[in-house]
Amino acid sequence: MMSENQKKTGNILSNVNPPSELPSFITAVAAQQPTAAAADQPDESLKKETETDPFIPTTFSPAIPSSKDTTGAAAAADLSSAVREDGGVSSTTRRDFANMVLNPEPLADALSPITQSGSALFGWVKGAVSSNGILQKVAEKAKSSVDTIVTTLDPQMKEYINSGGDTEVIVASDKDDKVRPIREAFQTVFGKATVIGLSAQAVAIAAQPVGFAAGLKGAEHRINCIRAANPRVDDHLPVVAVENFLVELFPEQWFDAGVIVLFDYAKNILLKSVTQMTPIPLPVIASIQADTMDDYQLKETGFAVTVGSVMAKNLNTAHTEWHKTYTSVGRSEMILNAAKTIATLYKQAVLEYYANASVSGPASPGE
């Protein structure tokens, strides 16, 4: 049973006053937003318009008829006039263009500004392929790069790549440590040169020449030997000879050096140079002097034993490698530097010879 107080108060919600009217800005927003049910329902007016609009099929209407020629500039103008602002095609596209000449200018005349030799483009190409043009320099650079790669992979190919040309030189020796540096020197100076080594001996000279005069005499004997023993060596081929000798420059201080001689009989050119000097220990000189007998027939020109044989034995190295083992500078390197000097002087002498010959006529050999 309900108590007396409950009867008096009744239900709590029944005592709450009804809500007051909502503010105007809330009611306005609520009026603008449709209900969810209304949003889900499609618009009847749109549905009716969709059902009543007729279907218009799409058709292709080219702006440029297939019969129209478009090779000229007039075609572009006709095309712009044929298309209306609203995207349609004007009636002018139905005109007959079969009899119109859109480009009466010949093709050669139309392209003449490009194909003329004096134009900027083809003038540059003509200059680029000339003897001193860019393409010529690029080709020479590419060839030089390829030659460098080949000679790096196989150093022996350098002899074949740089052989040829108008310069031919004979070396009075078949030893590689003499022929190879002389060939490299002439090919460096002349660009291309054919250098061949032939065996030659120095007669009437001691095995180990002593003094500048003996060294020079030994080189001259090698040149005379090569010209007399080889019919292929005529008067027009220059011959180069190398002869090593000992010299006492200071008291009890001996040096080994090499004299290089070039002789061109036809042009009457005689050139001389000396390689770098290598100091020789005094005990080695004393040993060579002791091994040379008093009755040695060529004692006036030197010793009977070569310094190379004694140095190679003491250094325990090859006969041709004792310079490099002893001083870190090989004999071939010494000959190369001196041979470059000979080759350069010979090139200048040849130019002077032909310059004088063109003025006064060729000189007779041996003058």
Short mmCIF file of C-alpha atoms in Angstrom, two decimals:
data_model
loop_
_atom_site.label_atom_id
_atom_site.label_comp_id
_atom_site.label_asym_id
_atom_site.label_seq_id
_atom_site.Cartn_x
_atom_site.Cartn_y
_atom_site.Cartn_z
CA MET A 1 0.00 0.00 0.00
CA MET A 2 1.17 3.46 -0.77
CA SER A 3 2.00 5.66 2.11
CA GLU A 4 0.22 8.86 2.77
CA ASN A 5 3.15 10.98 1.67
CA GLN A 6 3.28 9.22 -1.68
CA LYS A 7 -0.37 9.92 -2.23
CA LYS A 8 0.15 13.61 -1.57
CA THR A 9 3.20 14.07 -3.81
CA GLY A 10 2.16 11.75 -6.59
CA ASN A 11 4.61 10.89 -9.49
CA ILE A 12 7.73 13.03 -9.66
CA LEU A 13 7.47 13.53 -13.47
CA SER A 14 3.90 14.68 -13.10
CA ASN A 15 5.08 17.59 -11.04
CA VAL A 16 7.58 18.82 -13.76
CA ASN A 17 6.36 21.80 -15.72
CA PRO A 18 5.99 21.47 -19.48
CA PRO A 19 9.04 22.68 -21.50
CA SER A 20 9.17 26.24 -22.59
CA GLU A 21 9.36 27.23 -26.26
CA LEU A 22 12.76 26.62 -27.94
CA PRO A 23 14.86 29.58 -29.11
CA SER A 24 14.33 30.89 -32.60
CA PHE A 25 17.83 30.01 -33.93
CA ILE A 26 17.34 26.37 -33.02
CA THR A 27 13.94 26.15 -34.66
CA ALA A 28 15.36 27.78 -37.83
CA VAL A 29 18.14 25.24 -38.21
CA ALA A 30 15.77 22.40 -37.54
CA ALA A 31 13.44 23.65 -40.23
CA GLN A 32 16.21 23.79 -42.82
CA GLN A 33 17.42 20.21 -42.23
CA PRO A 34 15.07 17.62 -43.72
CA THR A 35 14.30 14.58 -41.76
CA ALA A 36 16.10 11.35 -42.38
CA ALA A 37 13.02 9.85 -43.85
CA ALA A 38 12.62 12.71 -46.27
CA ALA A 39 16.27 12.49 -47.33
CA ASP A 40 15.98 8.83 -48.10
CA GLN A 41 13.06 9.37 -50.42
CA PRO A 42 14.00 10.44 -54.01
CA ASP A 43 12.82 13.70 -55.39
CA GLU A 44 9.69 13.08 -57.35
CA SER A 45 10.32 16.05 -59.66
CA LEU A 46 13.78 14.84 -60.61
CA LYS A 47 12.44 11.39 -61.24
CA LYS A 48 9.79 12.75 -63.53
CA GLU A 49 12.28 14.89 -65.50
CA THR A 50 14.56 11.89 -65.98
CA GLU A 51 11.73 9.81 -67.28
CA THR A 52 10.51 12.49 -69.68
CA ASP A 53 13.94 13.64 -71.16
CA PRO A 54 14.47 12.06 -74.60
CA PHE A 55 17.70 10.00 -75.30
CA ILE A 56 20.01 11.74 -77.74
CA PRO A 57 22.44 9.27 -79.43
CA THR A 58 26.13 10.34 -79.80
CA THR A 59 27.36 10.62 -83.37
CA PHE A 60 30.91 11.27 -84.61
CA SER A 61 31.25 14.41 -86.68
CA PRO A 62 34.86 15.06 -87.75
CA ALA A 63 36.02 18.64 -87.76
CA ILE A 64 38.23 17.95 -90.78
CA PRO A 65 36.66 15.92 -93.61
CA SER A 66 38.71 13.04 -95.00
CA SER A 67 38.74 14.68 -98.42
CA LYS A 68 40.53 17.79 -97.16
CA ASP A 69 44.29 18.23 -97.66
CA THR A 70 46.06 19.30 -94.46
CA THR A 71 49.61 19.68 -95.76
CA GLY A 72 49.61 23.48 -95.84
CA ALA A 73 49.22 26.29 -93.36
CA ALA A 74 45.80 27.10 -94.83
CA ALA A 75 44.46 23.86 -93.43
CA ALA A 76 44.97 25.14 -89.91
CA ALA A 77 43.06 28.33 -90.70
CA ASP A 78 40.21 26.38 -92.32
CA LEU A 79 40.10 24.12 -89.30
CA SER A 80 39.73 27.03 -86.88
CA SER A 81 36.96 28.57 -89.00
CA ALA A 82 35.19 25.26 -89.43
CA VAL A 83 34.69 24.78 -85.69
CA ARG A 84 32.07 27.07 -84.17
CA GLU A 85 32.29 28.53 -80.74
CA ASP A 86 29.55 26.19 -79.49
CA GLY A 87 31.56 23.13 -80.51
CA GLY A 88 29.64 22.36 -83.67
CA VAL A 89 30.86 22.18 -87.22
CA SER A 90 30.07 24.91 -89.68
CA SER A 91 28.76 24.31 -93.13
CA THR A 92 32.08 25.35 -94.69
CA THR A 93 33.49 21.91 -93.95
CA ARG A 94 31.30 20.54 -96.71
CA ARG A 95 33.22 22.52 -99.35
CA ASP A 96 35.19 20.69 -101.95
CA PHE A 97 38.94 21.20 -101.44
CA ALA A 98 40.07 18.83 -104.20
CA ASN A 99 41.05 21.68 -106.55
CA MET A 100 42.82 23.84 -103.97
CA VAL A 101 46.64 24.15 -104.03
CA LEU A 102 47.61 24.55 -100.39
CA ASN A 103 51.44 24.53 -100.85
CA PRO A 104 52.44 25.58 -104.37
CA GLU A 105 56.09 26.15 -103.29
CA PRO A 106 58.42 23.27 -104.27
CA LEU A 107 59.87 21.19 -101.48
CA ALA A 108 63.47 22.10 -102.33
CA ASP A 109 62.63 25.82 -102.19
CA ALA A 110 60.77 25.39 -98.94
CA LEU A 111 63.75 23.69 -97.33
CA SER A 112 66.39 25.87 -98.95
CA PRO A 113 67.08 27.94 -95.81
CA ILE A 114 68.03 24.69 -94.05
CA THR A 115 69.95 22.90 -96.80
CA GLN A 116 71.98 25.87 -97.98
CA SER A 117 75.68 25.52 -97.25
CA GLY A 118 75.78 28.98 -95.78
CA SER A 119 73.10 28.32 -93.19
CA ALA A 120 74.00 28.28 -89.53
CA LEU A 121 73.21 24.59 -89.01
CA PHE A 122 74.95 23.10 -92.03
CA GLY A 123 77.75 25.63 -91.83
CA TRP A 124 78.50 24.37 -88.34
CA VAL A 125 78.43 20.75 -89.54
CA LYS A 126 80.76 21.60 -92.42
CA GLY A 127 83.16 23.30 -90.05
CA ALA A 128 82.94 20.45 -87.56
CA VAL A 129 84.05 17.82 -90.06
CA SER A 130 86.89 19.90 -91.47
CA SER A 131 90.53 19.06 -90.81
CA ASN A 132 90.60 21.26 -87.71
CA GLY A 133 86.94 20.89 -86.76
CA ILE A 134 85.42 19.59 -83.56
CA LEU A 135 84.52 16.17 -84.95
CA GLN A 136 88.04 15.72 -86.28
CA LYS A 137 89.49 16.51 -82.87
CA VAL A 138 86.99 14.17 -81.21
CA ALA A 139 87.96 11.37 -83.61
CA GLU A 140 91.65 11.95 -82.96
CA LYS A 141 91.04 11.98 -79.21
CA ALA A 142 89.03 8.76 -79.42
CA LYS A 143 91.77 7.08 -81.46
CA SER A 144 94.39 8.24 -78.98
CA SER A 145 92.31 6.87 -76.10
CA VAL A 146 91.87 3.51 -77.82
CA ASP A 147 95.60 3.33 -78.57
CA THR A 148 96.36 4.11 -74.94
CA ILE A 149 94.08 1.32 -73.75
CA VAL A 150 95.58 -1.18 -76.20
CA THR A 151 99.16 -0.29 -75.33
CA THR A 152 98.35 -0.43 -71.62
CA LEU A 153 96.92 -3.94 -71.93
CA ASP A 154 99.73 -5.06 -74.23
CA PRO A 155 102.79 -2.74 -74.26
CA GLN A 156 104.23 -4.57 -77.27
CA MET A 157 101.35 -3.27 -79.42
CA LYS A 158 102.79 0.24 -79.18
CA GLU A 159 105.50 -0.71 -81.66
CA TYR A 160 102.93 -1.75 -84.29
CA ILE A 161 100.51 1.13 -83.71
CA ASN A 162 103.18 3.84 -84.06
CA SER A 163 105.15 2.17 -86.84
CA GLY A 164 105.00 3.57 -90.35
CA GLY A 165 105.20 7.09 -91.63
CA ASP A 166 108.02 8.64 -93.63
CA THR A 167 110.74 8.21 -90.99
CA GLU A 168 112.86 5.04 -91.02
CA VAL A 169 115.75 4.49 -88.63
CA ILE A 170 118.26 1.64 -88.30
CA VAL A 171 119.76 0.80 -84.90
CA ALA A 172 123.22 -0.75 -84.97
CA SER A 173 122.28 -3.40 -82.42
CA ASP A 174 119.79 -6.20 -82.00
CA LYS A 175 119.67 -5.89 -78.19
CA ASP A 176 116.20 -5.05 -76.89
CA ASP A 177 117.49 -2.67 -74.20
CA LYS A 178 118.91 -0.49 -77.00
CA VAL A 179 116.37 -0.87 -79.82
CA ARG A 180 113.23 -0.43 -77.73
CA PRO A 181 114.08 2.98 -76.15
CA ILE A 182 115.37 4.37 -79.47
CA ARG A 183 112.16 3.29 -81.20
CA GLU A 184 110.04 4.89 -78.48
CA ALA A 185 112.03 8.12 -78.68
CA PHE A 186 111.62 8.53 -82.46
CA GLN A 187 107.95 7.58 -82.37
CA THR A 188 107.39 10.12 -79.61
CA VAL A 189 109.06 12.92 -81.59
CA PHE A 190 107.87 12.04 -85.12
CA GLY A 191 104.49 10.51 -84.21
CA LYS A 192 105.07 7.54 -86.52
CA ALA A 193 108.44 5.98 -87.29
CA THR A 194 109.78 2.59 -88.33
CA VAL A 195 112.80 1.62 -86.22
CA ILE A 196 114.61 -1.66 -86.90
CA GLY A 197 117.58 -3.11 -85.01
CA LEU A 198 120.33 -5.09 -86.77
CA SER A 199 123.31 -6.83 -85.22
CA ALA A 200 126.61 -4.91 -85.38
CA GLN A 201 129.98 -5.23 -83.66
CA ALA A 202 132.59 -2.62 -82.86
CA VAL A 203 135.91 -3.82 -84.28
CA ALA A 204 139.34 -2.60 -83.23
CA ILE A 205 137.84 -1.36 -79.92
CA ALA A 206 138.41 -2.84 -76.48
CA ALA A 207 135.63 -4.85 -74.87
CA GLN A 208 135.26 -2.04 -72.33
CA PRO A 209 136.05 1.32 -73.94
CA VAL A 210 137.57 3.92 -71.66
CA GLY A 211 137.20 7.66 -72.31
CA PHE A 212 134.89 9.76 -74.49
CA ALA A 213 137.06 9.29 -77.57
CA ALA A 214 136.98 5.49 -77.26
CA GLY A 215 133.21 5.47 -76.75
CA LEU A 216 132.65 7.66 -79.79
CA LYS A 217 135.01 5.51 -81.86
CA GLY A 218 133.11 2.37 -80.82
CA ALA A 219 129.77 3.88 -81.93
CA GLU A 220 131.23 4.94 -85.27
CA HIS A 221 132.61 1.44 -85.84
CA ARG A 222 129.14 -0.02 -85.23
CA ILE A 223 127.63 2.35 -87.80
CA ASN A 224 130.25 1.47 -90.40
CA CYS A 225 129.77 -2.23 -89.69
CA ILE A 226 125.99 -2.08 -90.14
CA ARG A 227 126.23 -0.15 -93.42
CA ALA A 228 128.87 -2.51 -94.86
CA ALA A 229 127.28 -5.79 -93.79
CA ASN A 230 123.62 -5.04 -94.72
CA PRO A 231 122.80 -4.09 -98.31
CA ARG A 232 119.32 -2.98 -97.17
CA VAL A 233 120.87 -0.07 -95.27
CA ASP A 234 121.41 2.47 -98.03
CA ASP A 235 122.72 6.01 -97.83
CA HIS A 236 119.25 7.47 -97.25
CA LEU A 237 118.59 5.60 -93.99
CA PRO A 238 119.88 7.17 -90.76
CA VAL A 239 121.75 4.80 -88.46
CA VAL A 240 121.88 5.13 -84.66
CA ALA A 241 124.52 3.44 -82.50
CA VAL A 242 124.95 3.22 -78.72
CA GLU A 243 128.28 2.50 -77.02
CA ASN A 244 128.88 2.43 -73.26
CA PHE A 245 132.25 3.51 -71.90
CA LEU A 246 134.05 4.27 -68.64
CA VAL A 247 135.49 7.67 -67.81
CA GLU A 248 137.44 9.00 -64.85
CA LEU A 249 135.96 12.43 -64.38
CA PHE A 250 137.60 13.08 -61.03
CA PRO A 251 140.65 11.51 -59.39
CA GLU A 252 139.71 7.95 -58.48
CA GLN A 253 136.03 8.59 -59.35
CA TRP A 254 134.84 6.57 -62.32
CA PHE A 255 131.52 6.71 -64.14
CA ASP A 256 129.72 4.56 -66.69
CA ALA A 257 127.98 6.40 -69.53
CA GLY A 258 126.67 5.72 -73.03
CA VAL A 259 127.28 7.75 -76.15
CA ILE A 260 124.54 7.85 -78.81
CA VAL A 261 125.51 8.73 -82.38
CA LEU A 262 123.19 9.31 -85.35
CA PHE A 263 124.60 9.50 -88.86
CA ASP A 264 122.57 10.31 -91.97
CA TYR A 265 124.95 10.02 -94.93
CA ALA A 266 122.61 11.36 -97.61
CA LYS A 267 121.77 14.53 -95.66
CA ASN A 268 125.22 14.83 -94.08
CA ILE A 269 123.81 14.92 -90.54
CA LEU A 270 125.94 13.77 -87.59
CA LEU A 271 124.50 14.08 -84.08
CA LYS A 272 125.90 13.00 -80.70
CA SER A 273 124.57 12.76 -77.17
CA VAL A 274 125.53 11.17 -73.85
CA THR A 275 123.30 9.30 -71.42
CA GLN A 276 123.07 9.78 -67.69
CA MET A 277 126.26 8.72 -65.86
CA THR A 278 126.40 5.97 -63.25
CA PRO A 279 129.12 6.05 -60.58
CA ILE A 280 131.22 2.89 -60.38
CA PRO A 281 132.87 1.76 -57.13
CA LEU A 282 136.64 1.98 -57.18
CA PRO A 283 137.14 -1.73 -56.22
CA VAL A 284 135.27 -2.72 -59.38
CA ILE A 285 137.60 -0.60 -61.50
CA ALA A 286 140.60 -2.13 -59.75
CA SER A 287 139.26 -5.62 -60.49
CA ILE A 288 138.79 -4.81 -64.20
CA GLN A 289 142.28 -3.36 -64.46
CA ALA A 290 143.73 -6.46 -62.80
CA ASP A 291 141.95 -8.79 -65.26
CA THR A 292 143.31 -6.91 -68.26
CA MET A 293 146.66 -8.40 -69.28
CA ASP A 294 149.58 -6.22 -70.22
CA ASP A 295 149.78 -7.77 -73.68
CA TYR A 296 146.12 -7.07 -74.45
CA GLN A 297 146.15 -5.81 -78.03
CA LEU A 298 143.38 -3.22 -77.56
CA LYS A 299 144.60 -1.98 -74.21
CA GLU A 300 145.03 1.54 -75.59
CA THR A 301 141.27 1.88 -76.03
CA GLY A 302 140.15 0.26 -72.78
CA PHE A 303 139.91 -2.90 -70.68
CA ALA A 304 139.45 -6.52 -71.66
CA VAL A 305 136.58 -7.07 -69.16
CA THR A 306 133.34 -5.13 -69.23
CA VAL A 307 132.10 -3.29 -66.18
CA GLY A 308 128.65 -4.79 -66.70
CA SER A 309 129.86 -8.35 -66.17
CA VAL A 310 131.56 -7.47 -62.88
CA MET A 311 128.66 -5.36 -61.55
CA ALA A 312 126.09 -7.99 -62.49
CA LYS A 313 128.12 -10.68 -60.71
CA ASN A 314 128.53 -8.60 -57.55
CA LEU A 315 124.85 -7.55 -57.53
CA ASN A 316 123.62 -11.04 -58.45
CA THR A 317 121.47 -9.72 -61.30
CA ALA A 318 121.27 -9.95 -65.09
CA HIS A 319 123.93 -8.31 -67.23
CA THR A 320 121.42 -5.82 -68.68
CA GLU A 321 119.75 -5.02 -65.35
CA TRP A 322 122.64 -3.97 -63.18
CA HIS A 323 122.01 -0.24 -63.71
CA LYS A 324 118.47 -0.51 -62.36
CA THR A 325 119.50 -2.77 -59.48
CA TYR A 326 122.34 -0.46 -58.51
CA THR A 327 120.77 3.01 -59.01
CA SER A 328 117.00 2.32 -59.56
CA VAL A 329 117.38 3.79 -63.06
CA GLY A 330 117.53 1.23 -65.87
CA ARG A 331 119.79 1.46 -68.90
CA SER A 332 116.80 1.64 -71.24
CA GLU A 333 115.48 4.67 -69.41
CA MET A 334 118.85 6.40 -69.70
CA ILE A 335 119.03 5.64 -73.43
CA LEU A 336 115.43 6.82 -73.92
CA ASN A 337 116.07 10.28 -72.50
CA ALA A 338 119.22 10.78 -74.56
CA ALA A 339 117.56 9.34 -77.68
CA LYS A 340 114.71 11.85 -77.41
CA THR A 341 117.29 14.60 -77.63
CA ILE A 342 118.83 12.96 -80.71
CA ALA A 343 115.41 12.50 -82.36
CA THR A 344 114.42 16.12 -81.72
CA LEU A 345 117.70 17.48 -83.09
CA TYR A 346 117.43 15.18 -86.09
CA LYS A 347 113.90 16.40 -86.87
CA GLN A 348 115.08 20.00 -86.82
CA ALA A 349 118.11 19.15 -88.96
CA VAL A 350 115.91 17.42 -91.57
CA LEU A 351 113.60 20.44 -91.78
CA GLU A 352 116.57 22.73 -92.27
CA TYR A 353 118.01 20.39 -94.90
CA TYR A 354 114.84 20.44 -97.01
CA ALA A 355 114.47 24.19 -96.52
CA ASN A 356 117.96 24.77 -97.84
CA ALA A 357 117.49 22.19 -100.61
CA SER A 358 114.38 24.00 -101.88
CA VAL A 359 116.40 27.20 -102.22
CA SER A 360 119.82 26.08 -103.46
CA GLY A 361 119.11 22.53 -104.67
CA PRO A 362 120.06 19.22 -103.04
CA ALA A 363 123.59 18.85 -101.73
CA SER A 364 125.71 15.92 -102.80
CA PRO A 365 126.26 13.18 -100.19
CA GLY A 366 129.30 13.58 -97.99
CA GLU A 367 129.67 17.34 -98.49
#
